[in-house]
Amino acid sequence: MNAPMTPHRPIQALPDQLISQIAAGEVVERPSAVVKELLENALDSGATQITVRLEEGGVKRIAITDNGRGIDKDQLPLALARHATSKIASLSDLENVGTLGFRGEALASIASVAAVTLTSRTADAAHAWEIVGSHNGSVSPSSGAHGTTVDVQDLYFNTPARRKFLKSEQTEYGHCAEVVRRIALARPDVSFSLSHNGRTIDQWNISELAKRSAHILGNDFAEARLALDESAGTLRIHGFAGLPTASKARADGQFFYVNGRFVRDKLLVHAVRMAYQDVLHGDRFPSYVLALDLDPALVDVNVHPSKIEVRFRDSRSVHQFVFHAVQRALAQTSATAFGSVPAPLPAASTLSGDSGAGGPGIWRREQTQTSFGAQFTNTFAPASPGAARPFFADAPGVAQDTAAYGALFGGAAASSPITQVEPYMASPEAMAREEYPLGFALAQLHGIYILAQNTKGLVLVDMHAAHERILYEQLKNALQAQVSGQDMQVQSLLIPVTFYADAIEVSTANENQDTLKALGFDIAALSPTTLAVRSVPTLLKNADAQTLARDVLRDVREYGGSRVLIERQNELLGTLACHTAVRANRILSVQEMNALLRQMESTERADQCNHGRPTWVQVEINALDKLFLRGQ
């Protein structure tokens, strides 16, 4: 079908009202966009108290009052004029934006599609002043405290076609409330009040980020998070990262801020996701509230009309900084660092797993043995030659023999016969000092769980999941020790693998030769449409070279580096650890169980297995008392 012919018109300047309405199509997408713009203006004014009042999801009314510095009487018309702002005055200001708003078109755009009343009073003014409608309106005396109130009514009253695209009142209110939550999380030093249709919904007083995030994200997040605060040069990241065991099926608990501005930046999301990669299954999403502060000159916030996307001058450095900072925080998840972990995920949300050698609920990847495992056979072989067993032995058992476990436990247990099964009790002094957070083993349940006693009560340990994490960390450390201080070991391909590549892939390969070589890859352009892979890291010599090369080039292009190598490495290590870990129905001695507990206490990330499930849970004495109605 042919498109209808448009009438021929001469080129002419558009009227200001129409220009503002066109701009409103980008700025005023829905009521929540108005809320965002007005809240940002309030914060830029230095407000410490902000009230948000909504009616009918913000369509009928949005009124935002702040106690900021206010607007002078003679500047009120300019506040409603297009591209008029106090926040920038030159290109230099634009390249070093330190405020949330800076374009100067928000209020003018809003006023072009709604009825706007702007009331403001500065600290030295005898009373407030107001202007109604647009910058052409007259300024008249009004009442009001120090600060500013922007009252927006009947959104899209003069553009009914736009109003038809809005959703239900409850949906639009939900979007507005989400914007208020995001901004309130970024500024715990400011109090916020939110009401809808005359009813107060939320009230957040001035507090610390720990309390504000607990209030907004809930107790579940407050009880399962890690504090984070690291700096490197002009970069600083701080906030809270949720424990992997408290992950969710949706990514609705993720809040990232750059210089106080909420953003959805794929580079930052990728960096955090990679930090969780070996403690969280791919179908689960961590929760976090993280803020990145850096020199405004190093980030461009003017790349999207809604200012929700940013661009970094040195994206690779930012990616690596965020990745390593979050990864280091997650490495603290051990019994020694934290007294307890969240309860297991509800049964309905756990991943299905087989009940074979890995035990019920243990998600396993079946994979044939690779030559990579041979590198570590000697490192983790049993101490006794007679007890030696291959990494992928089908028979149940542990990677170390019982003597090795006993030696790890130390003391009398180390010299005890491996057949000894009588209970071991720690001295009251050791228990009182809480030298052993996971306590001491009492028994084994159904060949799957270890029951232990500590000062708080009962500890339940999934022995396969716990041992899998221990072995996984040992394998990673062994690999890192081998390559530390050395160039990446590479495997030259006897016959280079060639493949068709588009112009972007070819240019990426040509422009990033040093980065690719540092990662162990030799990828050269044979023609404008052909790339050849001549060498790959020895670790990945059996992988599909073409697919691997494309993945690496994509990562280098998007993130300034590649996580493919580590992802594949960790996948192989995880498989080795899963196959090598103690199997279900393997009867362990008390010495072995205690040795496993001691290893957990000294292993990073030991609170969860490689897939994000808890390896142990605490049942406190008072919980047991309630079960048996003691004291009632």
XYZ file of C-alpha atoms in Angstrom:
632
model
C 0.000 0.000 0.000
C 1.371 3.383 -0.978
C 1.788 6.009 1.726
C -0.565 9.026 1.414
C 0.931 12.047 -0.321
C 1.641 15.021 1.960
C 0.881 18.499 0.639
C 3.857 20.548 -0.467
C 4.692 23.356 1.965
C 7.473 25.945 1.937
C 10.196 25.789 4.625
C 9.156 27.948 7.559
C 10.024 28.525 11.204
C 7.823 26.638 13.667
C 5.913 28.540 16.341
C 7.348 28.313 19.879
C 4.297 26.476 21.219
C 4.599 23.749 18.592
C 8.355 23.463 19.212
C 7.705 22.942 22.923
C 5.023 20.338 22.201
C 7.420 18.447 19.928
C 10.062 18.547 22.668
C 7.445 17.352 25.137
C 7.178 14.149 23.109
C 10.678 13.274 24.335
C 10.663 14.893 27.765
C 7.077 14.219 28.896
C 6.620 10.611 27.857
C 4.173 9.921 30.712
C 3.385 11.370 34.183
C 6.421 9.653 35.726
C 8.692 11.646 33.387
C 7.241 14.863 34.790
C 7.838 13.615 38.331
C 11.450 12.803 37.462
C 12.195 16.215 35.945
C 10.605 18.125 38.814
C 12.315 16.040 41.489
C 15.695 16.587 39.824
C 15.071 20.341 39.767
C 14.160 20.245 43.454
C 17.370 18.415 44.363
C 19.452 20.782 42.230
C 17.960 23.669 44.226
C 19.495 22.281 47.412
C 16.257 20.953 48.898
C 16.373 18.740 51.989
C 12.616 18.150 52.167
C 10.404 17.237 49.187
C 6.684 16.472 49.054
C 5.107 14.716 46.065
C 1.317 14.805 45.658
C -0.372 12.869 42.862
C -3.960 12.566 41.707
C -5.297 9.937 39.311
C -1.874 8.478 38.676
C -0.397 11.915 37.996
C -2.623 12.562 34.969
C -4.969 14.905 36.823
C -2.348 16.473 39.071
C 1.332 16.383 40.000
C 2.347 18.837 42.721
C 5.917 18.824 44.024
C 6.996 21.111 46.847
C 10.585 21.589 48.059
C 12.403 23.723 50.606
C 15.226 24.665 48.238
C 16.703 28.064 47.560
C 13.713 29.235 45.499
C 13.473 31.398 42.353
C 13.619 35.188 42.298
C 10.477 37.020 41.202
C 12.026 38.403 38.015
C 13.343 34.986 36.974
C 10.038 33.115 37.216
C 9.128 33.770 33.536
C 12.570 32.531 32.452
C 12.037 29.313 34.428
C 9.171 28.468 32.053
C 10.997 29.586 28.902
C 12.642 27.122 26.525
C 16.363 26.464 26.991
C 16.715 28.791 29.948
C 18.673 27.423 32.919
C 20.934 28.464 35.773
C 22.936 25.235 35.620
C 25.177 25.739 32.583
C 26.428 28.798 30.716
C 29.164 27.465 28.443
C 30.460 24.384 26.632
C 32.857 23.839 29.508
C 29.912 23.633 31.918
C 28.208 21.139 29.618
C 31.297 18.922 29.606
C 31.459 18.996 33.415
C 27.805 18.661 34.356
C 27.446 18.331 38.118
C 23.674 18.755 38.332
C 20.832 16.368 37.530
C 19.099 18.765 35.147
C 20.850 21.111 32.732
C 19.016 21.377 29.416
C 16.451 23.985 30.414
C 13.552 22.610 28.376
C 11.698 20.468 30.938
C 9.400 23.093 32.482
C 8.683 24.686 29.094
C 7.799 21.297 27.602
C 5.564 20.414 30.545
C 3.834 23.794 30.361
C 3.083 23.204 26.659
C 0.981 20.077 27.381
C -0.443 20.823 30.838
C -1.671 23.633 33.080
C 1.329 24.696 35.182
C 1.491 26.978 38.199
C 4.955 27.834 39.506
C 5.138 29.291 43.020
C 8.431 30.187 44.677
C 9.945 32.151 47.521
C 13.602 32.903 48.192
C 15.056 33.245 51.682
C 15.176 37.052 51.486
C 11.687 37.533 49.999
C 8.845 38.843 52.136
C 6.383 36.475 50.459
C 6.100 34.025 47.591
C 5.407 34.843 43.926
C 3.695 32.766 41.271
C 3.330 32.539 37.509
C 0.618 30.596 35.690
C 0.609 28.989 32.245
C 3.816 29.893 30.436
C 6.691 32.351 30.344
C 4.241 34.859 28.857
C 2.138 34.795 32.019
C 2.179 37.561 34.618
C 3.899 37.235 37.990
C 1.682 37.875 41.002
C 2.070 37.741 44.809
C 1.272 34.436 46.511
C 1.643 32.624 49.811
C 4.094 29.888 50.631
C 7.149 28.924 52.633
C 10.725 29.208 51.412
C 11.232 26.964 48.412
C 9.296 26.116 45.261
C 6.041 24.383 44.341
C 5.368 23.225 40.773
C 1.700 22.313 40.290
C 0.994 20.429 37.038
C -2.662 19.730 36.253
C -4.550 18.022 33.438
C -1.595 16.483 31.639
C -2.070 16.373 27.832
C -5.310 18.395 28.066
C -4.441 20.134 24.790
C -2.974 17.067 23.078
C -5.707 14.422 23.555
C -4.053 12.006 21.126
C -1.098 11.645 23.510
C -3.420 11.018 26.436
C -4.894 7.979 24.701
C -1.549 6.207 24.950
C -1.499 6.339 28.754
C -2.281 3.213 30.764
C -4.623 2.772 33.710
C -4.463 5.079 36.716
C -2.832 2.401 38.876
C -0.197 1.639 36.227
C 0.724 5.292 35.786
C 0.862 5.754 39.554
C 3.164 2.729 39.796
C 5.603 4.315 37.341
C 5.540 7.589 39.285
C 6.111 5.809 42.607
C 9.057 3.909 41.111
C 10.689 7.188 40.053
C 10.302 8.583 43.576
C 11.814 5.388 45.040
C 14.829 5.561 42.719
C 15.570 9.172 43.568
C 14.925 8.667 47.288
C 17.466 5.820 47.271
C 20.080 8.112 45.749
C 19.523 10.844 48.348
C 19.027 9.487 51.864
C 20.086 12.955 53.108
C 16.752 14.322 51.831
C 13.316 13.537 53.274
C 10.544 12.529 50.861
C 6.787 12.274 51.220
C 4.547 10.625 48.588
C 0.746 10.800 48.524
C -1.829 9.646 45.992
C -5.422 10.848 45.808
C -5.088 12.524 49.194
C -3.651 9.473 51.008
C -0.039 9.357 52.199
C 1.669 6.314 50.696
C 5.288 6.660 51.793
C 7.295 8.864 54.126
C 11.098 8.658 54.223
C 12.898 10.758 56.795
C 16.532 11.838 56.467
C 18.724 8.829 57.237
C 21.723 6.801 56.127
C 21.738 4.700 52.947
C 21.581 1.497 55.005
C 18.289 2.524 56.591
C 16.831 4.142 53.448
C 17.569 1.084 51.288
C 16.089 -1.220 53.943
C 12.946 0.917 54.020
C 12.525 0.965 50.254
C 13.773 -2.499 49.253
C 12.483 -4.282 52.341
C 13.834 -6.384 55.182
C 14.750 -9.266 52.884
C 17.354 -7.057 51.239
C 18.457 -5.513 54.538
C 19.195 -8.935 56.016
C 21.090 -10.256 52.984
C 23.453 -7.593 51.701
C 27.124 -6.701 51.706
C 28.419 -3.189 52.344
C 30.756 -1.905 49.656
C 32.988 1.175 49.545
C 36.116 1.234 47.365
C 38.107 3.976 45.667
C 40.751 4.086 42.941
C 41.964 7.468 41.754
C 38.934 9.568 40.876
C 36.617 6.542 40.937
C 34.587 5.529 43.976
C 31.869 2.888 44.278
C 29.779 2.484 47.410
C 26.475 1.015 48.481
C 25.180 -2.503 49.028
C 25.363 -5.706 46.984
C 22.788 -8.384 47.735
C 23.917 -11.851 48.739
C 23.655 -14.430 45.938
C 21.400 -16.583 48.130
C 18.864 -13.730 48.135
C 18.657 -13.457 44.339
C 15.369 -12.942 42.509
C 13.655 -14.199 39.389
C 13.421 -10.603 38.087
C 15.889 -7.736 37.811
C 13.606 -5.295 39.645
C 15.896 -4.880 42.650
C 18.839 -3.352 40.795
C 19.657 0.326 41.321
C 22.830 1.894 39.922
C 23.704 5.577 40.180
C 26.398 7.613 38.464
C 27.152 10.885 40.252
C 23.749 10.658 41.914
C 21.845 9.979 38.685
C 19.918 6.702 38.263
C 21.086 5.001 35.075
C 20.484 1.830 33.100
C 23.907 1.399 31.575
C 24.733 -1.914 29.896
C 28.434 -1.600 30.710
C 27.764 -1.230 34.443
C 25.107 -3.956 34.471
C 27.527 -6.282 32.676
C 30.330 -5.534 35.144
C 28.136 -6.363 38.138
C 26.720 -9.446 36.459
C 30.214 -10.757 35.799
C 31.129 -10.239 39.443
C 28.268 -12.581 40.373
C 28.995 -15.067 37.598
C 30.379 -17.915 39.681
C 28.057 -17.511 42.648
C 24.753 -17.133 40.834
C 22.898 -19.146 38.224
C 22.145 -17.329 34.979
C 18.380 -17.429 35.530
C 18.602 -15.484 38.793
C 19.210 -11.769 39.336
C 21.023 -10.154 42.262
C 19.676 -7.098 44.062
C 21.925 -4.118 44.689
C 22.056 -0.399 45.390
C 25.372 0.893 44.064
C 26.632 4.411 43.439
C 29.597 5.283 41.222
C 31.201 8.684 41.752
C 33.746 10.067 39.311
C 34.948 13.291 37.748
C 32.011 14.698 35.708
C 34.427 15.353 32.849
C 34.944 11.579 32.502
C 31.289 10.776 31.806
C 28.857 12.134 29.206
C 25.312 12.323 30.599
C 23.936 14.075 27.526
C 23.553 11.045 25.254
C 19.825 10.359 25.744
C 16.772 12.638 26.119
C 15.755 10.984 29.408
C 19.387 11.090 30.682
C 19.075 7.470 31.792
C 22.032 6.348 29.672
C 25.605 7.591 29.979
C 28.902 7.173 28.148
C 32.280 6.888 29.860
C 35.495 8.288 28.449
C 37.426 5.206 29.588
C 34.812 2.479 29.608
C 37.288 -0.347 30.117
C 38.709 1.146 33.325
C 35.235 1.783 34.720
C 34.111 -1.737 33.850
C 37.137 -3.331 35.503
C 36.884 -1.131 38.595
C 33.215 -1.976 39.182
C 33.743 -5.664 38.401
C 36.654 -6.120 40.799
C 35.069 -4.046 43.579
C 31.853 -6.082 43.593
C 33.774 -9.332 43.151
C 35.921 -8.554 46.201
C 32.829 -7.804 48.264
C 31.267 -11.134 47.288
C 34.494 -12.950 48.167
C 33.772 -12.109 51.810
C 30.755 -14.412 51.919
C 32.146 -16.992 54.300
C 31.077 -18.259 57.671
C 33.967 -16.412 59.311
C 32.861 -13.056 57.917
C 29.138 -13.496 58.522
C 27.381 -15.278 61.348
C 24.535 -16.617 59.234
C 23.119 -16.714 55.736
C 19.568 -16.303 54.430
C 17.200 -19.207 54.482
C 17.103 -21.311 51.294
C 15.031 -20.173 48.351
C 11.350 -21.204 48.407
C 10.763 -24.573 46.807
C 8.717 -23.053 44.003
C 11.595 -20.821 42.900
C 14.509 -23.236 43.193
C 16.050 -24.761 40.130
C 15.219 -28.342 39.368
C 18.110 -30.729 39.732
C 18.719 -34.423 39.557
C 18.841 -36.526 42.668
C 21.723 -38.675 41.553
C 25.306 -38.299 42.550
C 24.916 -34.574 43.081
C 22.147 -34.995 45.649
C 18.582 -33.583 45.571
C 18.359 -30.014 44.404
C 21.941 -29.876 43.146
C 21.997 -28.509 39.619
C 24.746 -30.305 37.701
C 26.292 -29.914 34.291
C 27.161 -33.220 32.693
C 30.315 -32.779 30.701
C 32.951 -35.198 29.521
C 36.433 -34.980 30.919
C 38.645 -32.411 29.219
C 42.384 -32.281 29.072
C 42.194 -29.191 31.249
C 41.544 -31.353 34.303
C 44.909 -33.026 33.919
C 46.620 -29.770 34.889
C 45.238 -30.087 38.407
C 45.349 -33.847 39.009
C 48.718 -33.631 40.719
C 47.747 -30.515 42.642
C 44.728 -32.060 44.299
C 45.525 -35.761 44.198
C 45.121 -37.652 47.488
C 48.148 -37.614 49.754
C 48.340 -41.390 49.868
C 49.351 -43.095 46.569
C 47.277 -46.111 47.477
C 44.184 -43.994 47.824
C 44.659 -42.169 44.528
C 41.565 -41.784 42.367
C 40.926 -39.990 39.065
C 39.139 -36.651 38.972
C 36.054 -38.112 37.311
C 35.846 -41.423 39.144
C 32.304 -42.763 39.082
C 32.580 -44.258 42.552
C 31.346 -41.987 45.353
C 33.999 -40.402 47.505
C 35.883 -37.228 48.239
C 38.738 -35.644 46.333
C 41.046 -35.827 49.341
C 41.425 -39.012 51.336
C 40.302 -39.137 54.943
C 43.820 -38.597 56.218
C 43.948 -35.274 54.379
C 40.670 -34.237 55.969
C 41.916 -35.211 59.391
C 45.109 -33.231 58.890
C 43.084 -30.155 57.987
C 41.125 -30.486 61.200
C 44.310 -30.741 63.242
C 44.966 -31.824 66.811
C 43.810 -35.162 68.121
C 41.460 -35.702 65.207
C 44.378 -35.734 62.764
C 45.876 -38.848 64.290
C 42.573 -40.614 64.907
C 41.725 -43.727 62.900
C 39.480 -42.968 59.966
C 36.975 -45.506 61.177
C 36.320 -43.589 64.390
C 32.734 -42.268 64.374
C 32.037 -41.268 67.992
C 30.897 -37.632 68.363
C 33.496 -34.914 68.849
C 32.689 -32.090 71.266
C 34.627 -28.845 71.421
C 35.705 -27.413 74.740
C 33.278 -24.918 76.353
C 36.014 -22.275 76.140
C 36.403 -22.685 72.365
C 32.625 -22.572 71.856
C 32.316 -19.456 74.036
C 34.973 -17.647 71.994
C 33.153 -18.612 68.793
C 36.440 -19.720 67.262
C 34.507 -21.998 64.931
C 31.435 -20.188 63.493
C 30.067 -23.388 61.944
C 30.537 -25.357 65.134
C 31.236 -29.069 65.274
C 29.621 -32.024 63.533
C 27.127 -34.159 65.385
C 25.797 -36.447 62.675
C 25.017 -36.948 59.001
C 21.446 -36.948 57.695
C 20.431 -39.190 54.767
C 23.981 -39.068 53.421
C 23.343 -35.497 52.240
C 23.392 -33.058 55.135
C 25.786 -32.474 58.014
C 24.239 -31.564 61.361
C 26.512 -29.430 63.517
C 26.227 -27.486 66.753
C 27.530 -23.965 67.330
C 26.911 -21.337 69.988
C 23.728 -20.135 68.277
C 22.119 -23.527 67.839
C 21.933 -25.977 64.938
C 23.868 -25.691 61.664
C 22.710 -27.605 58.582
C 25.256 -28.055 55.771
C 24.699 -29.393 52.265
C 27.941 -31.328 52.065
C 28.093 -31.630 48.253
C 27.366 -27.927 47.648
C 29.864 -26.874 50.319
C 32.620 -29.162 49.055
C 31.968 -28.091 45.462
C 32.571 -24.444 46.416
C 35.757 -25.343 48.308
C 37.178 -27.294 45.371
C 36.128 -24.612 42.899
C 38.016 -21.925 44.836
C 41.052 -24.214 45.135
C 41.073 -24.808 41.386
C 40.796 -21.095 40.649
C 43.623 -20.277 43.024
C 45.799 -22.993 41.505
C 45.207 -21.700 37.988
C 45.900 -18.106 39.006
C 49.109 -19.198 40.724
C 50.262 -20.887 37.521
C 49.734 -17.855 35.297
C 50.557 -15.134 37.834
C 53.271 -12.866 36.510
C 53.393 -14.697 33.190
C 52.005 -13.998 29.766
C 48.845 -15.821 28.808
C 49.719 -19.286 27.515
C 48.541 -19.635 23.935
C 47.982 -22.487 21.533
C 48.873 -21.793 17.904
C 46.437 -23.357 15.470
C 48.037 -25.623 12.884
C 45.491 -24.404 10.349
C 44.143 -20.889 11.050
C 40.372 -20.691 11.282
C 38.980 -18.148 8.817
C 35.459 -16.766 8.779
C 33.368 -14.022 7.239
C 33.303 -10.870 9.390
C 31.444 -7.604 9.047
C 33.164 -4.229 8.925
C 32.708 -3.618 12.672
C 34.344 -6.923 13.620
C 37.279 -6.305 11.270
C 37.864 -2.782 12.587
C 37.617 -4.038 16.188
C 40.278 -6.654 15.491
C 42.571 -4.131 13.789
C 42.199 -1.458 16.466
C 42.598 -3.731 19.504
C 45.551 -5.963 18.666
C 47.311 -5.291 21.985
C 44.204 -6.134 23.999
C 43.564 -9.309 22.008
C 47.165 -10.489 22.423
C 46.993 -9.822 26.161
C 43.955 -12.104 26.233
C 45.832 -14.804 24.315
C 44.263 -14.311 20.883
C 45.856 -13.706 17.499
C 43.033 -12.524 15.234
C 44.139 -10.935 11.973
C 42.280 -9.429 9.033
C 42.956 -11.201 5.725
C 40.619 -8.950 3.757
C 37.938 -6.313 4.459
C 35.466 -9.167 5.066
C 37.617 -12.017 6.401
C 39.256 -12.649 9.772
C 41.668 -15.449 10.664
C 42.150 -16.909 14.136
C 45.776 -18.017 14.436
C 46.025 -18.712 18.152
C 43.808 -18.969 21.223
C 44.497 -19.362 24.961
C 45.685 -22.882 25.765
C 42.842 -23.136 28.241
C 40.306 -22.867 25.417
C 42.099 -24.757 22.673
C 39.195 -27.215 22.297
C 36.543 -24.507 21.979
C 35.020 -23.454 18.675
C 37.513 -20.836 17.479
C 35.080 -18.879 15.312
C 32.405 -18.554 18.003
C 35.038 -17.707 20.580
C 36.577 -15.033 18.376
C 33.217 -13.393 17.708
C 32.415 -13.344 21.433
C 35.778 -11.835 22.309
C 35.513 -9.153 19.618
C 32.018 -8.273 20.817
C 33.191 -7.891 24.410
C 36.248 -5.870 23.448
C 34.050 -3.558 21.403
C 31.356 -3.103 24.070
C 33.340 -3.254 27.310
C 36.937 -2.531 26.351
C 37.990 -6.044 27.381
C 36.701 -9.595 27.395
C 35.154 -11.706 30.107
C 34.810 -14.675 27.748
C 38.097 -16.182 28.906
C 37.106 -16.085 32.572
C 33.558 -17.248 31.817
C 34.787 -20.324 29.932
C 37.502 -20.953 32.500
C 35.025 -20.823 35.367
C 32.617 -23.087 33.528
C 35.326 -25.728 33.174
C 36.442 -25.317 36.774
C 32.854 -25.576 37.966
C 32.414 -28.839 36.108
C 35.609 -30.216 37.599
C 34.567 -29.172 41.097
C 31.070 -30.636 40.718
C 32.376 -34.000 39.529
C 35.083 -34.110 42.171
C 33.072 -32.979 45.191
C 31.826 -35.443 47.753
C 28.734 -37.233 46.467
C 25.401 -37.830 48.131
C 25.125 -41.020 50.183
C 28.873 -40.950 50.874
C 29.194 -41.701 54.584
C 31.676 -39.284 56.147
C 33.428 -39.730 59.437
C 33.107 -37.092 62.116
C 36.674 -36.036 61.329
C 35.801 -35.564 57.664
C 32.684 -33.584 58.500
C 34.574 -31.320 60.889
C 37.360 -30.846 58.360
C 34.785 -29.774 55.791
C 33.373 -27.226 58.251
C 36.859 -25.817 58.897
C 37.511 -25.536 55.160
C 34.234 -23.678 54.686
C 35.238 -21.175 57.343
C 38.458 -20.355 55.509
C 37.103 -20.361 51.930
C 35.925 -17.259 50.082
C 32.316 -17.287 48.855
C 31.663 -20.417 50.930
C 28.167 -19.258 51.879
C 26.825 -20.412 48.514
C 27.638 -22.992 45.893
C 28.658 -22.090 42.339
C 25.003 -21.714 41.353
C 23.940 -19.352 44.146
C 22.293 -21.812 46.517
C 23.127 -21.616 50.214
C 25.634 -24.183 51.420
C 24.509 -23.903 55.040
C 21.748 -22.470 57.181
C 21.520 -21.575 60.850
C 18.617 -22.676 63.054
C 18.890 -20.743 66.291
C 17.940 -22.110 69.692
C 14.992 -19.728 70.120
C 13.531 -21.014 66.840
C 13.777 -24.563 68.155
C 12.214 -23.456 71.435
C 9.219 -22.084 69.534
C 8.790 -25.369 67.691
C 8.523 -27.215 70.990
C 6.519 -24.465 72.752
C 9.211 -24.087 75.390
C 8.594 -21.227 77.802
C 4.924 -20.964 76.874
